[in-house]
Amino acid sequence: AAMGGFDLSLTGTTLVVLLLVPGILGWGKEGHYATCKIAEGYLTEEALAAVRSLLPDRAEGDLASVCSWPDEIKHNYHWRWSSPLHYIDTPDFRCNYKYCRDCHDSSGQKDRCVTGAIYNYTMQLMSGHSDLDSKMKYNLTEALMFLSHFVGDVHQPLHVSFTGDEGGNTIIVRWYRRKTNLHHVWDNMIIESAMKSFYNSDLATMIQAIQNNITDTDGWLTDVSSWANCTSDGTACAEPYASESINLACKFAYRNATAGSTLGDDYFLSRLPVVEKRLAQGGVRLAAILNSIFSSRTLLSLFSPCLVLFLGLAFIPVPGVQAWSKEGHIMTCRIAQKLLEPEAAHAVQMLLPDYVDGDLSALCVWPDQIRHWYRYRWTSSLHFIDTPDQACTFDYQRDCHDPHGGKDMCVAGAIQNFTSQLSHYREGTSDRRYNMTEALLFLSHFMGDIHQPMHVGFTSDEGGNTINLRWFRHKSNLHHVWDREIILTAAADYYEKDMDQLQQDIEGNFTNGLWYDDVASWKDCDNIFNCVNKFAAESIRLACKWGYEGVEPGETLSDSYFNSRMPVVMKRIAQGGVRLSMILNRVFGHPHEDSVAAT
Ligand SMILES: *[C@@H]1O[C@H](CO)[C@@H](O)[C@H](O)[C@H]1NC(C)=O
Ligand SMILES: *[C@@H]1O[C@H](CO)[C@@H](O)[C@H](O)[C@H]1NC(C)=O
Ligand SMILES: *[C@@H]1O[C@H](CO)[C@@H](O)[C@H](O)[C@H]1NC(C)=O
Ligand SMILES: *[C@@H]1O[C@H](CO)[C@@H](O)[C@H](O)[C@H]1NC(C)=O
Ligand SMILES: *[C@@H]1O[C@H](CO)[C@@H](O)[C@H](O)[C@H]1NC(C)=O
């Protein structure tokens, strides 16, 4: 009784934790239950006996009842190390998975991902089964529960998916009327809606339907034998399972589900079959793995998926200097995309992943989202330039480096680099497309950044980041005022927060308004190196004249600062957009007009 009471209260706490931390779960409780329940039906007698002997008492002989255990404990202090073992972050847009490249946690420690964990716990159970010693070394009860859970997770498409959006966790969508995120849709919502709509709100009925399909010739029967066929040498082969997941993520999960979209019947009904098949595959394959682990006949070999030395390079995190806000980047990219000539428009279309429907601005903030991720930390210093305090000038040789002196590692160097990468677009093979996509997104983002005056600011105040002050009533800092506050205040005061209206006004100013006569000179650029120097020099001059001028730490900035600076911000957004289109039109345009070649 004491034991039971303990377990209940543990579950209670866990539930609260799970509700407070949305979207870091594996398949939801239902998904894991279903996978394990299906697996139980395919266990050999031998395996079933071994599984039962390892299950904790509270499972009462039912593997499915403890398959969510790793989700329940992973936020407890004691178990936090297990969190990264639930998923794999793959490079954005590449839509493939490679163990050696992708299986590590966010600090770069290798094997710490869901496939690594599947090998780990398979290995523990295998050696535990054949060798008394390791029974002492490993807790095989835990190993069994982890393995069963992770085989489920590796089948959830958004558990093997993009780094930048955290497997869909940061993509906020509506599921019918409810606000949620894309990851959660795949963990829970599809299964829950299916239960309600088709299975009488009864999980057992849903599982039965999936099981029927496994043995039905009109269902998956002809496929089923191939699902688990790669355990031939007795080892779990999680590799193809992870590859399938990222494929499905690209084909079905991300497709037509960009941030802000509402997902309803179309999405639900077309994705449900995918989810049901993944639950079935997870179950059949878990059974196959357990059967071979616990078989007295198979001689099990250990599989080492990664023979290549993983370079766990230590990067020193650069403190958070931010970029133009989301809004600034989005407007810059929208302005640019509208000004593209047909050839460049086509190239951009080809480079963007399908699921953004050709909208460059949907991904212009991407370099900010990924810059703190391990794989992309090298990009952190590419967002800005630190110039000497009070100099109010930019000198490429003197200023364009990262904090460790790495040459060209600043926003001006990055624009040159990515422009030159894109200028090889026409020679590109399909294999290079991914790098080109990244180059396009980086270039589009950094063209915004280099036009934000405080991104070419003084070194000691980190471009105004350490100058704390108030913006009207709330706390802010000078950098942030230029990134975001001025734009948001303008949108609220003059445009009823309608960013499209604000953008139209900006565009009106250069198509036939205030800046009309200047636009040709904005686009003056015979050589990309000279141009980036010009953009950066303009920014630091504006930073001195308008950004820093008269600002004391701790003071309150309000109407007079806002009114005089707003036109500067709007013009810089316009210039960023116009010039981004100029560069893209040249790199993707006719070869003989390609005068923007890198130096
Ligand atoms: C392997 O299992 C052990 C015991 O649970 C755990 O401490 C270790 O972190 C695991 N490593 C991986 C990569 O799963
Ligand atoms: C093995 O793990 C289970 C679940 O965490 C735990 O209840 C049990 O006490 C552990 N066994 C040993 C011998 O540590
Ligand atoms: C059964 O299989 C068919 C054919 O693959 C599929 O269309 C259907 O959605 C499946 N039903 C269930 C309950 O999984
Ligand atoms: C295993 O499955 C793969 C594809 O799923 C197939 O190409 C291969 O021939 C199968 N092998 C066996 C032995 O069935
Ligand atoms: C995405 O949406 C478009 C337009 O609504 C539709 O034609 C297409 O079939 C959808 N694709 C998927 C995979 O849902």
XYZ file of C-alpha atoms and ligand atoms in Angstrom:
669
model
C 0.000 0.000 0.000
C 2.849 2.329 0.858
C 4.399 1.525 -2.510
C 1.133 2.232 -4.321
C 0.716 5.548 -2.591
C 4.216 6.563 -3.559
C 3.659 5.688 -7.170
C 0.428 7.630 -7.381
C 1.899 10.758 -5.935
C 4.857 10.447 -8.271
C 2.513 10.244 -11.230
C 0.612 13.253 -9.934
C 3.725 15.401 -9.785
C 4.819 14.169 -13.123
C 1.563 15.115 -14.752
C 1.871 18.650 -13.502
C 5.416 18.850 -14.792
C 4.381 17.504 -18.154
C 1.592 20.033 -18.476
C 3.911 22.871 -17.613
C 6.548 21.840 -20.091
C 4.602 21.420 -23.303
C 5.929 19.625 -26.266
C 9.094 18.003 -25.012
C 7.330 14.684 -24.700
C 7.730 11.716 -26.950
C 4.658 10.333 -28.535
C 2.103 11.220 -25.920
C 1.129 8.637 -23.350
C -1.326 7.111 -25.811
C 1.226 6.746 -28.576
C 3.729 4.976 -26.359
C 1.066 2.784 -24.870
C -0.091 1.794 -28.357
C 3.426 1.024 -29.619
C 4.209 -1.195 -26.653
C 0.804 -2.868 -26.686
C 1.280 -3.771 -30.337
C 4.787 -5.073 -29.582
C 3.483 -7.355 -26.822
C 1.371 -9.165 -29.394
C 4.466 -10.165 -31.377
C 6.803 -11.282 -28.597
C 8.005 -14.860 -28.576
C 7.336 -16.865 -25.433
C 10.969 -16.648 -24.533
C 11.030 -12.882 -24.900
C 7.735 -12.395 -23.106
C 9.033 -14.334 -20.104
C 12.251 -12.302 -20.026
C 10.337 -9.033 -20.325
C 7.985 -10.005 -17.492
C 10.879 -10.916 -15.247
C 12.363 -7.462 -15.718
C 9.229 -5.343 -15.421
C 8.721 -3.482 -12.157
C 5.960 -4.859 -9.934
C 3.618 -1.971 -10.627
C 3.494 -2.950 -14.295
C 1.674 -6.134 -13.301
C 3.245 -7.928 -16.229
C 2.136 -5.331 -18.795
C 4.989 -3.669 -20.696
C 2.677 -1.013 -22.173
C 1.811 0.346 -18.749
C 5.397 1.524 -18.141
C 6.330 2.682 -21.626
C 5.841 6.350 -20.763
C 8.076 6.121 -17.723
C 11.064 7.846 -19.406
C 8.825 10.861 -20.127
C 7.599 10.939 -16.574
C 11.050 11.120 -15.055
C 13.087 13.130 -17.490
C 12.443 16.486 -15.860
C 13.405 15.263 -12.426
C 16.763 16.611 -11.447
C 18.164 13.137 -11.048
C 17.203 12.085 -14.590
C 17.763 15.244 -16.517
C 20.685 13.656 -18.379
C 18.157 11.487 -20.190
C 16.303 14.385 -21.877
C 18.402 14.547 -25.062
C 17.964 10.805 -25.543
C 14.397 11.255 -26.767
C 15.116 12.853 -30.123
C 17.588 13.796 -32.854
C 18.171 17.265 -34.182
C 19.062 17.172 -37.861
C 20.296 20.104 -39.947
C 17.508 22.373 -41.078
C 15.995 21.687 -44.508
C 18.349 18.884 -45.393
C 15.723 16.241 -44.740
C 18.171 13.499 -43.971
C 19.851 11.939 -40.981
C 23.363 10.716 -40.350
C 24.410 9.145 -37.106
C 27.888 10.589 -36.917
C 26.772 14.035 -37.887
C 23.552 14.264 -35.900
C 23.666 11.994 -32.878
C 24.823 14.245 -30.090
C 23.254 16.489 -27.490
C 23.168 20.264 -27.698
C 26.603 20.503 -26.103
C 28.037 18.165 -28.701
C 28.457 15.032 -26.597
C 28.309 12.153 -29.019
C 25.817 9.268 -28.976
C 23.411 11.287 -26.861
C 20.337 11.067 -29.056
C 17.495 8.637 -29.558
C 19.326 6.230 -31.870
C 22.388 6.273 -29.626
C 20.141 5.443 -26.699
C 18.515 2.560 -28.579
C 21.958 1.022 -29.180
C 22.965 1.702 -25.598
C 19.995 -0.031 -24.013
C 19.932 -2.841 -26.578
C 23.548 -3.482 -25.722
C 22.841 -3.425 -21.971
C 19.969 -5.869 -22.275
C 21.942 -8.147 -24.573
C 24.946 -8.354 -22.359
C 22.752 -8.581 -19.289
C 21.018 -11.544 -20.817
C 24.190 -13.441 -21.493
C 26.400 -12.383 -18.650
C 25.677 -12.271 -14.947
C 28.213 -9.558 -14.294
C 26.455 -6.895 -16.268
C 23.251 -7.670 -14.467
C 25.038 -6.046 -11.603
C 26.384 -3.207 -13.694
C 23.189 -2.131 -15.423
C 19.671 -1.739 -14.141
C 17.973 -3.900 -16.743
C 14.499 -2.849 -15.635
C 15.353 0.683 -16.587
C 17.074 -0.481 -19.760
C 13.911 -2.278 -20.870
C 11.676 0.700 -20.178
C 14.056 3.098 -21.921
C 14.475 0.885 -24.965
C 10.737 0.353 -25.367
C 10.109 4.061 -25.081
C 12.844 5.176 -27.448
C 11.844 2.763 -30.191
C 8.502 4.566 -30.037
C 10.130 7.995 -30.108
C 12.337 7.295 -33.118
C 9.155 6.566 -35.069
C 7.555 9.918 -34.298
C 8.577 11.963 -37.340
C 9.110 15.189 -35.406
C 11.491 13.428 -33.028
C 13.978 13.294 -35.896
C 13.668 16.730 -37.350
C 15.020 20.205 -37.698
C 17.271 21.822 -35.148
C 16.108 25.398 -35.688
C 12.500 24.811 -34.753
C 13.278 22.205 -32.097
C 11.399 19.482 -33.893
C 8.377 21.683 -34.463
C 8.213 22.820 -30.832
C 8.648 26.470 -31.775
C 6.176 26.337 -34.666
C 2.991 27.677 -33.133
C -0.143 26.560 -34.943
C -3.810 26.034 -34.275
C -5.196 22.539 -34.100
C -8.743 23.313 -35.084
C -9.546 26.018 -32.503
C -6.782 25.238 -30.037
C -3.465 26.982 -29.939
C -0.585 24.531 -29.716
C 2.668 23.707 -31.461
C 3.428 21.401 -34.346
C 5.423 18.975 -32.243
C 2.538 18.537 -29.861
C 0.165 17.975 -32.772
C 2.216 14.941 -33.741
C 2.810 13.727 -30.199
C -0.765 13.992 -29.061
C -3.373 15.887 -30.997
C -3.667 13.645 -34.051
C -4.043 10.573 -31.867
C -6.485 12.277 -29.525
C -8.635 13.617 -32.348
C -8.614 10.212 -34.013
C -9.788 8.552 -30.811
C -12.629 11.027 -30.503
C -13.675 10.989 -34.148
C -13.274 7.350 -35.042
C -12.727 5.155 -32.018
C -15.327 6.072 -29.449
C -12.692 7.848 -27.368
C -11.263 4.428 -26.603
C -7.568 3.763 -27.041
C -8.049 -0.011 -27.007
C -10.384 0.278 -30.009
C -7.844 2.337 -31.886
C -5.056 -0.132 -31.112
C -7.295 -2.974 -32.279
C -7.872 -1.197 -35.606
C -4.142 -0.755 -36.089
C -3.486 -4.384 -35.176
C -6.132 -5.527 -37.640
C -4.362 -3.623 -40.374
C -1.071 -5.349 -39.617
C -2.618 -8.704 -40.415
C -4.923 -7.529 -43.203
C -3.937 -8.080 -46.831
C -5.738 -4.835 -47.686
C -3.720 -3.117 -44.989
C -0.008 -3.486 -44.417
C 0.371 -7.265 -44.357
C 2.529 -7.428 -47.460
C 4.898 -4.789 -46.030
C 5.165 -6.007 -42.497
C 7.872 -8.588 -43.084
C 10.188 -5.885 -44.406
C 9.562 -3.519 -41.499
C 11.785 -5.388 -39.110
C 14.077 -7.143 -41.531
C 17.230 -5.282 -40.638
C 17.620 -6.975 -37.275
C 19.134 -9.855 -39.210
C 22.382 -9.878 -37.297
C 20.479 -9.538 -34.089
C 21.109 -5.880 -33.509
C 18.662 -3.075 -33.436
C 18.894 -1.075 -36.588
C 17.545 2.264 -35.632
C 19.296 4.013 -38.523
C 16.646 3.446 -41.210
C 13.893 4.179 -38.687
C 15.348 7.599 -37.987
C 15.816 8.270 -41.700
C 12.201 7.363 -42.357
C 11.117 9.776 -39.643
C 12.933 12.810 -40.988
C 11.598 11.943 -44.431
C 8.054 11.850 -43.138
C 8.642 15.041 -41.181
C 9.567 16.847 -44.399
C 6.872 15.234 -46.503
C 3.965 15.401 -44.089
C 4.644 17.106 -40.767
C 6.224 20.393 -41.869
C 4.334 20.535 -45.141
C 1.490 23.051 -45.065
C 2.071 23.704 -41.373
C 4.039 26.912 -41.120
C 3.879 29.026 -38.002
C 0.489 30.646 -37.580
C -1.427 28.222 -39.771
C -4.610 26.560 -38.672
C -4.627 22.809 -39.108
C -7.987 21.196 -39.597
C -9.645 18.317 -41.421
C -7.342 18.356 -44.467
C -4.234 18.043 -42.381
C -5.717 15.693 -39.827
C -7.220 13.225 -42.267
C -4.154 13.065 -44.499
C -1.671 12.692 -41.601
C -3.580 10.232 -39.459
C -2.674 7.246 -41.679
C 0.979 8.223 -41.321
C 0.691 8.309 -37.545
C -1.138 4.999 -37.393
C 1.450 3.319 -39.556
C 4.296 4.685 -37.450
C 2.679 3.330 -34.292
C 2.346 -0.041 -35.994
C 5.930 -0.028 -37.233
C 7.229 0.987 -33.825
C 5.373 -1.903 -32.252
C 6.428 -4.550 -34.771
C 10.042 -3.425 -34.637
C 10.199 -3.209 -30.855
C 8.967 -6.792 -30.729
C 11.615 -7.852 -33.246
C 14.370 -6.184 -31.234
C 13.212 -7.703 -27.946
C 12.792 -11.108 -29.581
C 16.345 -11.120 -30.822
C 17.768 -9.733 -27.572
C 16.110 -12.461 -25.551
C 16.504 -15.281 -27.991
C 18.772 -18.064 -26.849
C 19.510 -18.884 -30.466
C 20.753 -15.634 -31.912
C 24.322 -14.708 -31.399
C 24.231 -10.999 -30.935
C 26.866 -8.712 -32.248
C 27.449 -5.179 -31.152
C 27.031 -2.539 -33.732
C 29.149 0.535 -33.757
C 27.331 3.038 -35.918
C 29.933 5.704 -35.852
C 33.536 4.882 -36.484
C 34.389 8.421 -37.369
C 35.810 10.436 -34.547
C 33.312 13.028 -33.532
C 34.919 16.394 -33.149
C 33.537 17.731 -29.918
C 34.923 21.184 -30.478
C 34.460 23.518 -27.588
C 32.964 26.794 -28.636
C 32.822 29.722 -26.311
C 29.322 31.133 -26.362
C 29.121 34.744 -27.429
C 26.713 36.683 -25.243
C 23.375 37.523 -26.777
C 23.746 40.340 -29.204
C 20.509 40.298 -31.125
C 19.521 41.287 -34.612
C 16.799 43.390 -36.145
C 13.711 42.044 -34.533
C 11.632 39.514 -36.306
C 9.561 42.319 -37.801
C 12.551 44.151 -39.231
C 13.892 41.042 -40.933
C 10.538 40.017 -42.264
C 9.948 43.437 -43.821
C 13.441 43.533 -45.310
C 12.899 40.167 -46.953
C 9.391 40.946 -48.171
C 10.537 44.179 -49.742
C 13.412 42.365 -51.414
C 11.378 39.461 -52.693
C 8.889 41.779 -54.400
C 11.728 43.423 -56.288
C 13.173 40.218 -57.687
C 13.370 39.764 -61.418
C 11.926 36.531 -62.822
C 15.191 34.594 -62.854
C 16.080 35.457 -59.299
C 12.514 34.889 -58.150
C 12.684 31.437 -59.682
C 16.016 30.601 -58.070
C 14.768 31.717 -54.658
C 11.682 29.594 -55.162
C 13.848 26.586 -55.978
C 16.011 27.059 -52.914
C 13.259 27.516 -50.365
C 11.897 24.367 -48.755
C 8.465 23.466 -50.118
C 6.617 24.051 -46.923
C 7.076 27.822 -46.852
C 5.170 28.144 -50.120
C 7.764 30.356 -51.706
C 7.785 32.948 -48.932
C 11.374 33.976 -48.219
C 10.363 36.102 -45.245
C 9.078 33.007 -43.438
C 12.700 31.944 -42.972
C 14.525 35.240 -42.717
C 14.643 35.008 -38.934
C 16.038 31.488 -39.076
C 19.699 32.525 -38.553
C 18.693 34.084 -35.224
C 16.902 30.943 -34.140
C 19.824 28.641 -34.715
C 22.782 30.769 -33.746
C 23.021 29.374 -30.237
C 22.711 25.796 -31.347
C 25.888 23.832 -31.171
C 26.092 23.162 -34.881
C 25.688 26.803 -35.756
C 27.577 28.527 -32.994
C 30.212 29.555 -35.459
C 27.638 31.903 -36.994
C 27.134 33.912 -33.823
C 29.679 36.601 -34.548
C 28.426 36.958 -38.121
C 25.482 39.077 -37.057
C 27.366 42.234 -36.183
C 30.575 44.267 -36.165
C 32.281 45.728 -33.125
C 34.032 48.975 -34.002
C 36.406 50.906 -31.728
C 34.579 53.027 -29.161
C 33.844 56.565 -30.347
C 35.672 56.093 -33.664
C 32.438 56.234 -35.686
C 34.189 54.610 -38.623
C 34.404 51.151 -40.096
C 37.607 49.628 -41.360
C 37.291 46.091 -42.685
C 40.829 44.998 -41.832
C 40.623 46.476 -38.366
C 37.054 45.548 -37.388
C 35.866 42.488 -39.257
C 36.781 39.600 -36.965
C 35.221 37.553 -34.182
C 36.123 38.060 -30.506
C 39.047 35.659 -30.939
C 40.413 37.508 -33.928
C 39.071 35.110 -36.580
C 39.310 37.080 -39.824
C 36.177 37.901 -41.870
C 33.948 36.660 -39.042
C 31.605 39.645 -38.977
C 28.455 40.627 -40.798
C 30.350 42.312 -43.657
C 32.532 39.248 -44.205
C 29.514 36.963 -44.005
C 27.621 38.865 -46.702
C 30.581 38.584 -49.047
C 31.016 34.922 -48.294
C 27.400 33.920 -48.794
C 27.077 36.097 -51.904
C 30.040 34.346 -53.399
C 28.577 30.930 -52.495
C 25.310 31.821 -54.184
C 27.072 33.032 -57.305
C 27.875 29.346 -57.971
C 24.177 28.539 -58.021
C 24.055 27.798 -61.718
C 26.819 25.211 -61.402
C 25.054 23.645 -58.449
C 24.304 19.957 -58.362
C 21.306 18.885 -56.321
C 23.691 17.831 -53.584
C 24.739 21.424 -53.134
C 21.223 22.703 -52.911
C 21.089 22.499 -49.179
C 24.176 24.635 -48.733
C 22.684 27.094 -51.169
C 19.479 27.260 -49.158
C 21.418 28.077 -46.044
C 23.490 30.625 -47.932
C 20.316 32.318 -49.187
C 18.839 32.531 -45.701
C 22.059 33.769 -44.153
C 22.565 36.383 -46.838
C 18.968 37.607 -46.537
C 19.254 37.859 -42.784
C 22.651 39.517 -42.684
C 21.624 42.119 -45.241
C 19.025 43.116 -42.676
C 21.533 43.110 -39.840
C 24.163 45.214 -41.566
C 21.544 47.927 -42.059
C 20.607 48.033 -38.395
C 22.853 50.875 -37.198
C 23.550 49.377 -33.780
C 24.777 46.158 -35.398
C 27.828 48.154 -36.319
C 28.255 49.691 -32.903
C 30.924 50.218 -30.281
C 32.818 47.312 -28.787
C 32.664 48.055 -25.075
C 28.885 48.496 -24.936
C 28.304 45.569 -27.333
C 26.419 47.664 -29.835
C 24.289 49.269 -27.136
C 23.374 45.980 -25.488
C 24.881 47.011 -22.160
C 23.329 50.480 -22.191
C 20.264 49.853 -20.046
C 17.511 52.421 -20.138
C 13.763 52.809 -20.347
C 11.713 52.929 -23.506
C 8.679 54.944 -22.468
C 7.493 52.941 -19.424
C 9.397 49.692 -19.676
C 12.972 48.544 -19.251
C 15.031 48.011 -22.349
C 18.488 48.654 -23.732
C 19.759 50.830 -26.544
C 20.430 47.944 -28.881
C 16.957 46.585 -28.405
C 15.437 50.008 -28.955
C 16.879 49.905 -32.467
C 16.171 46.235 -33.075
C 12.581 46.311 -32.103
C 11.152 49.054 -29.890
C 11.067 51.749 -32.551
C 9.415 49.419 -35.051
C 6.822 48.192 -32.582
C 6.028 51.672 -31.320
C 5.620 52.900 -34.894
C 3.339 49.982 -35.707
C 1.229 50.588 -32.607
C 1.034 54.382 -32.879
C 0.489 54.777 -36.587
C -0.674 51.494 -38.057
C -2.878 49.831 -35.445
C -0.170 47.163 -35.237
C -0.699 46.205 -38.846
C 2.797 45.399 -40.098
C 1.582 45.081 -43.693
C 0.426 48.704 -43.648
C 3.744 49.793 -42.219
C 5.572 47.886 -44.916
C 3.401 49.422 -47.649
C 4.245 52.876 -46.393
C 7.930 52.069 -46.489
C 7.588 50.761 -50.029
C 5.526 53.798 -51.055
C 8.416 55.995 -49.997
C 10.830 54.506 -52.465
C 8.477 53.627 -55.312
C 7.345 57.217 -55.719
C 7.807 59.105 -52.486
C 10.442 60.614 -50.288
C 13.333 58.382 -51.333
C 12.402 57.895 -54.942
C 15.381 59.788 -56.324
C 17.824 58.020 -54.036
C 16.956 54.458 -54.838
C 19.257 54.203 -57.838
C 22.192 55.237 -55.689
C 21.239 52.722 -52.987
C 21.777 50.035 -55.574
C 25.142 51.362 -56.699
C 27.467 48.442 -56.350
C 30.157 47.401 -58.751
C 31.949 45.152 -56.341
C 30.500 43.334 -53.375
C 33.477 44.084 -51.153
C 33.143 47.833 -51.620
C 29.414 47.609 -51.113
C 29.472 45.852 -47.763
C 32.029 48.380 -46.594
C 29.660 51.143 -47.601
C 26.662 49.548 -45.831
C 28.641 49.065 -42.637
C 30.127 52.550 -42.716
C 26.643 54.048 -43.137
C 25.446 52.087 -40.137
C 28.152 53.166 -37.737
C 27.724 56.775 -38.852
C 23.995 56.537 -38.160
C 24.709 54.800 -34.861
C 26.874 57.742 -33.791
C 24.591 60.434 -35.141
C 21.240 59.005 -34.081
C 21.722 55.902 -31.954
C 24.215 56.912 -29.287
C 23.792 60.670 -29.598
C 22.719 62.199 -26.305
C 21.799 58.873 -24.716
C 22.818 58.303 -21.090
C 22.522 54.913 -19.417
C 19.489 54.772 -17.129
C 17.555 57.537 -18.824
C 14.084 57.273 -20.312
C 13.725 57.567 -24.066
C 10.338 58.616 -25.346
C 8.577 60.770 -27.939
C 11.354 63.062 -29.065
C 13.818 60.203 -29.511
C 11.198 58.046 -31.189
C 9.944 60.694 -33.597
C 13.372 61.678 -34.843
C 14.694 58.104 -35.140
C 11.723 56.390 -36.691
C 12.433 57.705 -40.215
C 16.006 56.457 -39.934
C 14.842 52.963 -39.025
C 12.278 52.872 -41.832
C 14.833 53.992 -44.367
C 17.346 51.373 -43.255
C 14.736 48.642 -43.632
C 13.964 49.938 -47.126
C 17.637 50.074 -48.056
C 18.248 46.574 -46.727
C 15.384 45.236 -48.820
C 16.290 47.093 -51.997
C 19.918 46.088 -51.753
C 19.148 42.465 -50.937
C 17.084 42.307 -54.125
C 19.930 43.951 -56.020
C 22.378 41.257 -54.881
C 19.973 38.391 -55.535
C 19.067 39.728 -58.984
C 22.724 39.781 -59.869
C 23.810 36.432 -58.480
C 20.840 34.619 -59.971
C 20.448 36.753 -63.081
C 22.072 36.476 -66.480
C 25.710 35.375 -66.329
C 26.963 38.332 -68.375
C 25.372 40.796 -65.990
C 27.072 39.182 -63.061
C 29.185 42.067 -61.932
C 28.801 41.439 -58.253
C 31.422 38.682 -58.229
C 33.357 38.289 -55.068
C 36.777 39.792 -54.812
C 23.481 4.583 -21.538
O 22.835 4.100 -20.389
C 23.369 4.569 -19.154
C 22.572 3.921 -18.013
O 21.224 4.308 -18.066
C 23.294 6.086 -19.090
O 23.917 6.565 -17.920
C 23.978 6.681 -20.306
O 23.816 8.080 -20.281
C 23.357 6.107 -21.555
N 23.991 6.687 -22.735
C 23.330 6.834 -23.865
C 24.059 7.461 -25.002
O 22.182 6.473 -24.009
C 16.126 -0.358 -11.151
O 15.342 0.726 -11.624
C 14.024 0.754 -11.095
C 13.297 1.894 -11.786
O 14.037 3.076 -11.699
C 14.083 0.910 -9.584
O 12.760 0.944 -9.054
C 14.885 -0.229 -8.980
O 15.034 -0.033 -7.603
C 16.257 -0.312 -9.639
N 16.922 -1.514 -9.186
C 18.115 -1.482 -8.619
C 18.692 -2.806 -8.221
O 18.714 -0.444 -8.421
C -5.058 0.546 -42.720
O -4.250 0.501 -43.890
C -4.754 1.284 -44.962
C -3.898 1.005 -46.183
O -2.553 1.288 -45.931
C -4.762 2.750 -44.551
O -5.260 3.553 -45.561
C -5.616 2.907 -43.281
O -5.530 4.239 -42.835
C -5.127 1.989 -42.193
N -6.017 2.052 -41.049
C -5.569 2.117 -39.802
C -6.586 2.080 -38.718
O -4.398 2.186 -39.545
C 14.377 -5.551 -46.137
O 13.689 -4.377 -46.497
C 14.276 -3.608 -47.503
C 13.455 -2.374 -47.729
O 12.526 -2.190 -46.756
C 14.402 -4.432 -48.783
O 15.066 -3.684 -49.765
C 15.142 -5.719 -48.491
O 15.146 -6.543 -49.644
C 14.503 -6.480 -47.346
N 15.276 -7.674 -47.014
C 14.719 -8.823 -46.736
C 15.645 -9.932 -46.389
O 13.493 -8.977 -46.740
C -0.681 21.555 -49.168
O -1.645 22.521 -49.494
C -1.934 22.605 -50.877
C -2.869 23.774 -51.105
O -3.877 23.799 -50.156
C -2.521 21.268 -51.346
O -2.798 21.308 -52.733
C -1.527 20.162 -51.070
O -2.077 18.900 -51.404
C -1.130 20.153 -49.593
N -0.058 19.185 -49.415
C -0.039 18.335 -48.382
C 1.062 17.334 -48.372
O -0.861 18.380 -47.485
